[in-house]
N, CA, C and O atoms as a printed pandas DataFrame, in Angstrom:
     atom_number atom_name residue_name chain_id  residue_number  x_coord  y_coord  z_coord
0              1         N          MET        A               1   12.854 -101.086   66.562
1              2        CA          MET        A               1   12.655  -99.954   65.670
2              3         C          MET        A               1   12.276 -100.489   64.287
3              4         O          MET        A               1   12.995 -101.316   63.726
4              5         N          SER        A               2   11.176 -100.031   63.749
5              6        CA          SER        A               2   10.731 -100.510   62.444
6              7         C          SER        A               2   11.385  -99.705   61.325
7              8         O          SER        A               2   11.715  -98.529   61.476
8              9         N          LYS        A               3   11.555 -100.389   60.200
9             10        CA          LYS        A               3   12.140  -99.726   59.040
10            11         C          LYS        A               3   11.119  -98.785   58.424
11            12         O          LYS        A               3    9.930  -99.097   58.356
12            13         N          GLN        A               4   11.590  -97.644   57.981
13            14        CA          GLN        A               4   10.732  -96.732   57.242
14            15         C          GLN        A               4   11.168  -96.760   55.792
15            16         O          GLN        A               4   12.362  -96.778   55.491
16            17         N          GLU        A               5   10.200  -96.765   54.902
17            18        CA          GLU        A               5   10.477  -96.820   53.476
18            19         C          GLU        A               5    9.808  -95.651   52.760
19            20         O          GLU        A               5    8.808  -95.103   53.223
20            21         N          TRP        A               6   10.377  -95.292   51.635
21            22        CA          TRP        A               6    9.788  -94.285   50.748
22            23         C          TRP        A               6    9.590  -94.950   49.396
23            24         O          TRP        A               6   10.535  -95.477   48.811
24            25         N          HIS        A               7    8.350  -94.924   48.900
25            26        CA          HIS        A               7    7.994  -95.600   47.652
26            27         C          HIS        A               7    7.687  -94.593   46.554
27            28         O          HIS        A               7    7.098  -93.540   46.798
28            29         N          VAL        A               8    8.098  -94.940   45.345
29            30        CA          VAL        A               8    7.801  -94.149   44.148
30            31         C          VAL        A               8    7.253  -95.121   43.117
31            32         O          VAL        A               8    7.807  -96.202   42.917
32            33         N          ALA        A               9    6.166  -94.736   42.465
33            34        CA          ALA        A               9    5.552  -95.592   41.452
34            35         C          ALA        A               9    4.994  -94.738   40.330
35            36         O          ALA        A               9    4.696  -93.557   40.507
36            37         N          SER        A              10    4.860  -95.365   39.172
37            38        CA          SER        A              10    4.170  -94.695   38.071
38            39         C          SER        A              10    3.214  -95.688   37.442
39            40         O          SER        A              10    3.439  -96.898   37.462
40            41         N          LEU        A              11    2.157  -95.157   36.892
41            42        CA          LEU        A              11    1.179  -95.998   36.234
42            43         C          LEU        A              11    0.593  -95.283   35.032
43            44         O          LEU        A              11    0.634  -94.058   34.927
44            45         N          VAL        A              12    0.054  -96.076   34.141
45            46        CA          VAL        A              12   -0.692  -95.539   33.016
46            47         C          VAL        A              12   -2.158  -95.722   33.352
47            48         O          VAL        A              12   -2.595  -96.805   33.740
48            49         N          VAL        A              13   -2.902  -94.653   33.197
49            50        CA          VAL        A              13   -4.337  -94.666   33.475
50            51         C          VAL        A              13   -5.058  -94.308   32.180
51            52         O          VAL        A              13   -4.756  -93.295   31.548
52            53         N          TYR        A              14   -6.003  -95.142   31.799
53            54        CA          TYR        A              14   -6.857  -94.829   30.661
54            55         C          TYR        A              14   -8.210  -94.397   31.198
55            56         O          TYR        A              14   -8.804  -95.067   32.043
56            57         N          CYS        A              15   -8.687  -93.260   30.690
57            58        CA          CYS        A              15   -9.999  -92.791   31.111
58            59         C          CYS        A              15  -10.784  -92.312   29.887
59            60         O          CYS        A              15  -10.231  -92.136   28.801
60            61         N          ARG        A              16  -12.056  -92.113   30.091
61            62        CA          ARG        A              16  -12.894  -91.636   28.994
62            63         C          ARG        A              16  -12.461  -90.212   28.635
63            64         O          ARG        A              16  -12.302  -89.367   29.516
64            65         N          PRO        A              17  -12.270  -89.951   27.337
65            66        CA          PRO        A              17  -11.765  -88.640   26.910
66            67         C          PRO        A              17  -12.548  -87.455   27.463
67            68         O          PRO        A              17  -11.957  -86.421   27.776
68            69         N          LYS        A              18  -13.846  -87.582   27.587
69            70        CA          LYS        A              18  -14.654  -86.456   28.089
70            71         C          LYS        A              18  -14.437  -86.208   29.576
71            72         O          LYS        A              18  -14.862  -85.175   30.093
72            73         N          GLN        A              19  -13.786  -87.131   30.270
73            74        CA          GLN        A              19  -13.602  -86.982   31.707
74            75         C          GLN        A              19  -12.132  -86.781   32.104
75            76         O          GLN        A              19  -11.791  -86.839   33.285
76            77         N          VAL        A              20  -11.274  -86.547   31.119
77            78        CA          VAL        A              20   -9.843  -86.375   31.393
78            79         C          VAL        A              20   -9.595  -85.271   32.418
79            80         O          VAL        A              20   -8.884  -85.490   33.399
80            81         N          ALA        A              21  -10.162  -84.108   32.208
81            82        CA          ALA        A              21   -9.898  -82.970   33.108
82            83         C          ALA        A              21  -10.329  -83.274   34.539
83            84         O          ALA        A              21   -9.604  -82.962   35.484
84            85         N          ALA        A              22  -11.496  -83.877   34.703
85            86        CA          ALA        A              22  -11.992  -84.196   36.048
86            87         C          ALA        A              22  -11.130  -85.254   36.723
87            88         O          ALA        A              22  -10.858  -85.164   37.920
88            89         N          VAL        A              23  -10.700  -86.255   35.962
89            90        CA          VAL        A              23   -9.853  -87.306   36.522
90            91         C          VAL        A              23   -8.504  -86.724   36.948
91            92         O          VAL        A              23   -8.014  -87.024   38.036
92            93         N          ILE        A              24   -7.907  -85.898   36.098
93            94        CA          ILE        A              24   -6.633  -85.264   36.445
94            95         C          ILE        A              24   -6.778  -84.417   37.707
95            96         O          ILE        A              24   -5.941  -84.504   38.606
96            97         N          ALA        A              25   -7.809  -83.615   37.785
97            98        CA          ALA        A              25   -8.010  -82.750   38.958
98            99         C          ALA        A              25   -8.151  -83.574   40.232
99           100         O          ALA        A              25   -7.607  -83.207   41.274
100          101         N          THR        A              26   -8.870  -84.672   40.155
101          102        CA          THR        A              26   -9.067  -85.520   41.336
102          103         C          THR        A              26   -7.760  -86.188   41.746
103          104         O          THR        A              26   -7.432  -86.231   42.931
104          105         N          ILE        A              27   -7.016  -86.708   40.780
105          106        CA          ILE        A              27   -5.734  -87.352   41.097
106          107         C          ILE        A              27   -4.776  -86.345   41.714
107          108         O          ILE        A              27   -4.154  -86.634   42.736
108          109         N          GLU        A              28   -4.647  -85.172   41.115
109          110        CA          GLU        A              28   -3.686  -84.187   41.606
110          111         C          GLU        A              28   -4.090  -83.550   42.934
111          112         O          GLU        A              28   -3.269  -82.902   43.582
112          113         N          ALA        A              29   -5.338  -83.726   43.342
113          114        CA          ALA        A              29   -5.764  -83.241   44.657
114          115         C          ALA        A              29   -5.256  -84.148   45.782
115          116         O          ALA        A              29   -5.272  -83.759   46.950
116          117         N          GLU        A              30   -4.813  -85.341   45.434
117          118        CA          GLU        A              30   -4.289  -86.294   46.411
118          119         C          GLU        A              30   -2.832  -85.949   46.742
119          120         O          GLU        A              30   -2.045  -85.704   45.828
120          121         N          PRO        A              31   -2.460  -85.924   48.010
121          122        CA          PRO        A              31   -1.058  -85.697   48.358
122          123         C          PRO        A              31   -0.179  -86.823   47.793
123          124         O          PRO        A              31   -0.524  -87.999   47.905
124          125         N          GLY        A              32    0.943  -86.458   47.196
125          126        CA          GLY        A              32    1.869  -87.446   46.670
126          127         C          GLY        A              32    1.514  -87.976   45.298
127          128         O          GLY        A              32    2.106  -88.956   44.846
128          129         N          ALA        A              33    0.554  -87.345   44.621
129          130        CA          ALA        A              33    0.150  -87.801   43.289
130          131         C          ALA        A              33    0.218  -86.642   42.309
131          132         O          ALA        A              33   -0.134  -85.511   42.642
132          133         N          GLU        A              34    0.675  -86.938   41.091
133          134        CA          GLU        A              34    0.671  -85.926   40.040
134          135         C          GLU        A              34    0.496  -86.609   38.696
135          136         O          GLU        A              34    0.753  -87.804   38.548
136          137         N          VAL        A              35    0.053  -85.828   37.722
137          138        CA          VAL        A              35   -0.130  -86.306   36.353
138          139         C          VAL        A              35    0.806  -85.485   35.466
139          140         O          VAL        A              35    0.418  -84.423   34.978
140          141         N          PRO        A              36    2.035  -85.966   35.252
141          142        CA          PRO        A              36    2.989  -85.190   34.462
142          143         C          PRO        A              36    2.723  -85.236   32.960
143          144         O          PRO        A              36    3.167  -84.354   32.226
144          145         N          VAL        A              37    1.996  -86.269   32.494
145          146        CA          VAL        A              37    1.717  -86.407   31.065
146          147         C          VAL        A              37    0.262  -86.823   30.885
147          148         O          VAL        A              37   -0.230  -87.725   31.564
148          149         N          SER        A              38   -0.420  -86.147   29.955
149          150        CA          SER        A              38   -1.801  -86.525   29.646
150          151         C          SER        A              38   -2.064  -86.307   28.166
151          152         O          SER        A              38   -1.453  -85.456   27.519
152          153         N          GLY        A              39   -2.985  -87.098   27.655
153          154        CA          GLY        A              39   -3.372  -86.980   26.255
154          155         C          GLY        A              39   -4.866  -86.766   26.142
155          156         O          GLY        A              39   -5.632  -87.219   26.992
156          157         N          GLU        A              40   -5.275  -86.085   25.106
157          158        CA          GLU        A              40   -6.691  -85.797   24.910
158          159         C          GLU        A              40   -7.527  -87.055   24.722
159          160         O          GLU        A              40   -8.735  -87.044   24.958
160          161         N          GLN        A              41   -6.885  -88.139   24.297
161          162        CA          GLN        A              41   -7.617  -89.388   24.066
162          163         C          GLN        A              41   -7.862  -90.176   25.351
163          164         O          GLN        A              41   -8.482  -91.239   25.318
164          165         N          GLY        A              42   -7.378  -89.659   26.485
165          166        CA          GLY        A              42   -7.661  -90.302   27.761
166          167         C          GLY        A              42   -6.529  -91.103   28.372
167          168         O          GLY        A              42   -6.748  -91.811   29.356
168          169         N          LYS        A              43   -5.333  -91.017   27.825
169          170        CA          LYS        A              43   -4.188  -91.734   28.379
170          171         C          LYS        A              43   -3.406  -90.792   29.288
171          172         O          LYS        A              43   -3.004  -89.707   28.869
172          173         N          LEU        A              44   -3.193  -91.211   30.531
173          174        CA          LEU        A              44   -2.482  -90.405   31.526
174          175         C          LEU        A              44   -1.303  -91.186   32.076
175          176         O          LEU        A              44   -1.366  -92.407   32.213
176          177         N          VAL        A              45   -0.232  -90.479   32.389
177          178        CA          VAL        A              45    0.862  -91.050   33.163
178          179         C          VAL        A              45    0.743  -90.430   34.553
179          180         O          VAL        A              45    0.698  -89.209   34.698
180          181         N          VAL        A              46    0.694  -91.282   35.562
181          182        CA          VAL        A              46    0.513  -90.822   36.934
182          183         C          VAL        A              46    1.753  -91.200   37.747
183          184         O          VAL        A              46    2.218  -92.338   37.686
184          185         N          ALA        A              47    2.274  -90.256   38.494
185          186        CA          ALA        A              47    3.404  -90.498   39.395
186          187         C          ALA        A              47    2.887  -90.453   40.831
187          188         O          ALA        A              47    2.153  -89.541   41.212
188          189         N          LEU        A              48    3.279  -91.443   41.613
189          190        CA          LEU        A              48    2.860  -91.523   43.011
190          191         C          LEU        A              48    4.092  -91.666   43.891
191          192         O          LEU        A              48    5.078  -92.287   43.495
192          193         N          GLU        A              49    4.032  -91.092   45.078
193          194        CA          GLU        A              49    5.085  -91.305   46.059
194          195         C          GLU        A              49    4.489  -91.274   47.442
195          196         O          GLU        A              49    3.502  -90.580   47.690
196          197         N          GLY        A              50    5.091  -92.033   48.351
197          198        CA          GLY        A              50    4.574  -92.065   49.702
198          199         C          GLY        A              50    5.352  -93.003   50.597
199          200         O          GLY        A              50    6.222  -93.750   50.148
200          201         N          ALA        A              51    5.023  -92.946   51.854
201          202        CA          ALA        A              51    5.731  -93.704   52.885
202          203         C          ALA        A              51    5.106  -95.077   53.067
203          204         O          ALA        A              51    4.356  -95.301   54.017
204          205         N          GLY        A              52    5.408  -95.985   52.169
205          206        CA          GLY        A              52    4.955  -97.358   52.338
206          207         C          GLY        A              52    4.182  -97.886   51.148
207          208         O          GLY        A              52    3.535  -97.142   50.412
208          209         N          GLN        A              53    4.273  -99.203   50.984
209          210        CA          GLN        A              53    3.581  -99.861   49.887
210          211         C          GLN        A              53    2.068  -99.698   49.996
211          212         O          GLN        A              53    1.385  -99.497   48.992
212          213         N          ARG        A              54    1.551  -99.785   51.214
213          214        CA          ARG        A              54    0.099  -99.654   51.418
214          215         C          ARG        A              54   -0.386  -98.295   50.904
215          216         O          ARG        A              54   -1.463  -98.205   50.315
216          217         N          HIS        A              55    0.391  -97.259   51.121
217          218        CA          HIS        A              55    0.050  -95.917   50.659
218          219         C          HIS        A              55   -0.104  -95.902   49.134
219          220         O          HIS        A              55   -1.058  -95.330   48.608
220          221         N          ILE        A              56    0.842  -96.535   48.429
221          222        CA          ILE        A              56    0.805  -96.577   46.965
222          223         C          ILE        A              56   -0.392  -97.391   46.487
223          224         O          ILE        A              56   -1.114  -96.967   45.585
224          225         N          VAL        A              57   -0.601  -98.550   47.087
225          226        CA          VAL        A              57   -1.720  -99.411   46.684
226          227         C          VAL        A              57   -3.053  -98.705   46.922
227          228         O          VAL        A              57   -3.957  -98.789   46.090
228          229         N          ASP        A              58   -3.179  -98.016   48.043
229          230        CA          ASP        A              58   -4.412  -97.263   48.310
230          231         C          ASP        A              58   -4.649  -96.193   47.250
231          232         O          ASP        A              58   -5.782  -96.006   46.805
232          233         N          HIS        A              59   -3.590  -95.485   46.839
233          234        CA          HIS        A              59   -3.700  -94.494   45.754
234          235         C          HIS        A              59   -4.220  -95.154   44.482
235          236         O          HIS        A              59   -5.154  -94.655   43.853
236          237         N          ILE        A              60   -3.618  -96.264   44.110
237          238        CA          ILE        A              60   -4.011  -96.952   42.879
238          239         C          ILE        A              60   -5.471  -97.393   42.957
239          240         O          ILE        A              60   -6.213  -97.253   41.984
240          241         N          ASP        A              61   -5.882  -97.918   44.094
241          242        CA          ASP        A              61   -7.276  -98.345   44.263
242          243         C          ASP        A              61   -8.246  -97.176   44.128
243          244         O          ASP        A              61   -9.297  -97.310   43.503
244          245         N          ARG        A              62   -7.894  -96.025   44.715
245          246        CA          ARG        A              62   -8.767  -94.848   44.614
246          247         C          ARG        A              62   -8.848  -94.353   43.167
247          248         O          ARG        A              62   -9.918  -93.963   42.700
248          249         N          ILE        A              63   -7.712  -94.370   42.461
249          250        CA          ILE        A              63   -7.704  -93.933   41.063
250          251         C          ILE        A              63   -8.558  -94.873   40.221
251          252         O          ILE        A              63   -9.355  -94.417   39.402
252          253         N          ALA        A              64   -8.400  -96.177   40.415
253          254        CA          ALA        A              64   -9.162  -97.166   39.641
254          255         C          ALA        A              64  -10.664  -97.018   39.848
255          256         O          ALA        A              64  -11.448  -97.336   38.954
256          257         N          ALA        A              65  -11.070  -96.538   41.018
257          258        CA          ALA        A              65  -12.492  -96.403   41.332
258          259         C          ALA        A              65  -13.095  -95.081   40.866
259          260         O          ALA        A              65  -14.304  -94.886   40.999
260          261         N          LEU        A              66  -12.296  -94.174   40.327
261          262        CA          LEU        A              66  -12.820  -92.877   39.891
262          263         C          LEU        A              66  -13.770  -93.021   38.714
263          264         O          LEU        A              66  -13.573  -93.864   37.839
264          265         N          ALA        A              67  -14.795  -92.193   38.704
265          266        CA          ALA        A              67  -15.715  -92.154   37.564
266          267         C          ALA        A              67  -14.934  -91.768   36.314
267          268         O          ALA        A              67  -14.187  -90.790   36.319
268          269         N          GLY        A              68  -15.107  -92.525   35.262
269          270        CA          GLY        A              68  -14.445  -92.233   34.005
270          271         C          GLY        A              68  -13.166  -93.004   33.767
271          272         O          GLY        A              68  -12.673  -93.045   32.639
272          273         N          VAL        A              69  -12.607  -93.627   34.816
273          274        CA          VAL        A              69  -11.384  -94.406   34.651
274          275         C          VAL        A              69  -11.741  -95.786   34.110
275          276         O          VAL        A              69  -12.584  -96.488   34.668
276          277         N          VAL        A              70  -11.085  -96.160   33.016
277          278        CA          VAL        A              70  -11.322  -97.447   32.380
278          279         C          VAL        A              70  -10.349  -98.498   32.908
279          280         O          VAL        A              70  -10.752  -99.625   33.195
280          281         N          SER        A              71   -9.063  -98.134   33.038
281          282        CA          SER        A              71   -8.075  -99.082   33.551
282          283         C          SER        A              71   -6.870  -98.356   34.134
283          284         O          SER        A              71   -6.594  -97.201   33.812
284          285         N          THR        A              72   -6.158  -99.077   35.008
285          286        CA          THR        A              72   -4.884  -98.593   35.554
286          287         C          THR        A              72   -3.861  -99.719   35.413
287          288         O          THR        A              72   -4.175 -100.886   35.647
288          289         N          THR        A              73   -2.641  -99.359   35.029
289          290        CA          THR        A              73   -1.578 -100.348   34.886
290          291         C          THR        A              73   -0.313  -99.824   35.557
291          292         O          THR        A              73    0.206  -98.771   35.186
292          293         N          LEU        A              74    0.172 -100.559   36.535
293          294        CA          LEU        A              74    1.407 -100.189   37.205
294          295         C          LEU        A              74    2.569 -100.410   36.245
295          296         O          LEU        A              74    2.713 -101.495   35.681
296          297         N          ILE        A              75    3.392  -99.391   36.057
297          298        CA          ILE        A              75    4.516  -99.454   35.128
298          299         C          ILE        A              75    5.844  -99.556   35.875
299          300         O          ILE        A              75    6.760 -100.243   35.424
300          301         N          TYR        A              76    5.950  -98.878   37.009
301          302        CA          TYR        A              76    7.221  -98.786   37.716
302          303         C          TYR        A              76    6.962  -98.674   39.203
303          304         O          TYR        A              76    6.029  -97.991   39.624
304          305         N          HIS        A              77    7.781  -99.340   40.004
305          306        CA          HIS        A              77    7.694  -99.219   41.453
306          307         C          HIS        A              77    9.094  -99.411   42.030
307          308         O          HIS        A              77    9.792 -100.369   41.697
308          309         N          GLU        A              78    9.487  -98.494   42.893
309          310        CA          GLU        A              78   10.785  -98.581   43.562
310          311         C          GLU        A              78   10.615  -98.086   44.985
311          312         O          GLU        A              78    9.775  -97.229   45.261
312          313         N          PHE        A              79   11.419  -98.633   45.885
313          314        CA          PHE        A              79   11.390  -98.119   47.248
314          315         C          PHE        A              79   12.795  -98.115   47.819
315          316         O          PHE        A              79   13.683  -98.833   47.360
316          317         N          ALA        A              80   12.965  -97.288   48.828
317          318        CA          ALA        A              80   14.247  -97.191   49.516
318          319         C          ALA        A              80   13.980  -97.076   51.009
319          320         O          ALA        A              80   13.010  -96.456   51.445
320          321         N          GLU        A              81   14.859  -97.685   51.768
321          322        CA          GLU        A              81   14.767  -97.529   53.210
322          323         C          GLU        A              81   15.289  -96.152   53.576
323          324         O          GLU        A              81   16.316  -95.709   53.061
324          325         N          LEU        A              82   14.581  -95.482   54.464
325          326        CA          LEU        A              82   15.011  -94.172   54.924
326          327         C          LEU        A              82   16.021  -94.309   56.047
327          328         O          LEU        A              82   15.867  -95.143   56.939
328          329         N          VAL        A              83   17.024  -93.508   55.998
329          330        CA          VAL        A              83   18.038  -93.458   57.060
330          331         C          VAL        A              83   17.447  -92.626   58.191
331          332         O          VAL        A              83   16.817  -91.603   57.925
332          333         N          PRO        A              84   17.630  -93.034   59.445
333          334        CA          PRO        A              84   17.097  -92.242   60.564
334          335         C          PRO        A              84   17.504  -90.768   60.430
335          336         O          PRO        A              84   18.676  -90.450   60.227
336          337         N          GLY        A              85   16.527  -89.892   60.547
337          338        CA          GLY        A              85   16.760  -88.449   60.411
338          339         C          GLY        A              85   16.638  -87.931   59.006
339          340         O          GLY        A              85   16.628  -86.717   58.803
340          341         N          GLU        A              86   16.542  -88.824   58.001
341          342        CA          GLU        A              86   16.397  -88.410   56.610
342          343         C          GLU        A              86   14.973  -87.969   56.344
343          344         O          GLU        A              86   14.023  -88.612   56.791
344          345         N          GLU        A              87   14.827  -86.907   55.637
345          346        CA          GLU        A              87   13.504  -86.401   55.284
346          347         C          GLU        A              87   12.886  -87.269   54.200
347          348         O          GLU        A              87   13.587  -87.724   53.296
348          349         N          SER        A              88   11.574  -87.504   54.282
349          350        CA          SER        A              88   10.898  -88.329   53.276
350          351         C          SER        A              88   10.297  -87.502   52.158
351          352         O          SER        A              88    9.886  -88.057   51.138
352          353         N          ALA        A              89   10.236  -86.201   52.319
353          354        CA          ALA        A              89    9.649  -85.378   51.250
354          355         C          ALA        A              89   10.417  -84.090   51.101
355          356         O          ALA        A              89   10.079  -83.264   50.253
């Protein structure tokens, strides 16, 4: 039986100010992603959660590749093993 994990991460994303709204909309369209804080100058705080490290890394890679994104910096990452029968979301 393989271990199941639940990962939570946050990152700071810098994007071009004129593309903030489009970047936020694209990020928030992804399951397990939200932008709880944003600034008009293009600085965003992004929260990610998902079942596995690969899931988080894939999210970060997709965000980094978005038009208008200048940089992404991982700020926080934590994971926990799920107990059998425990809900992940």
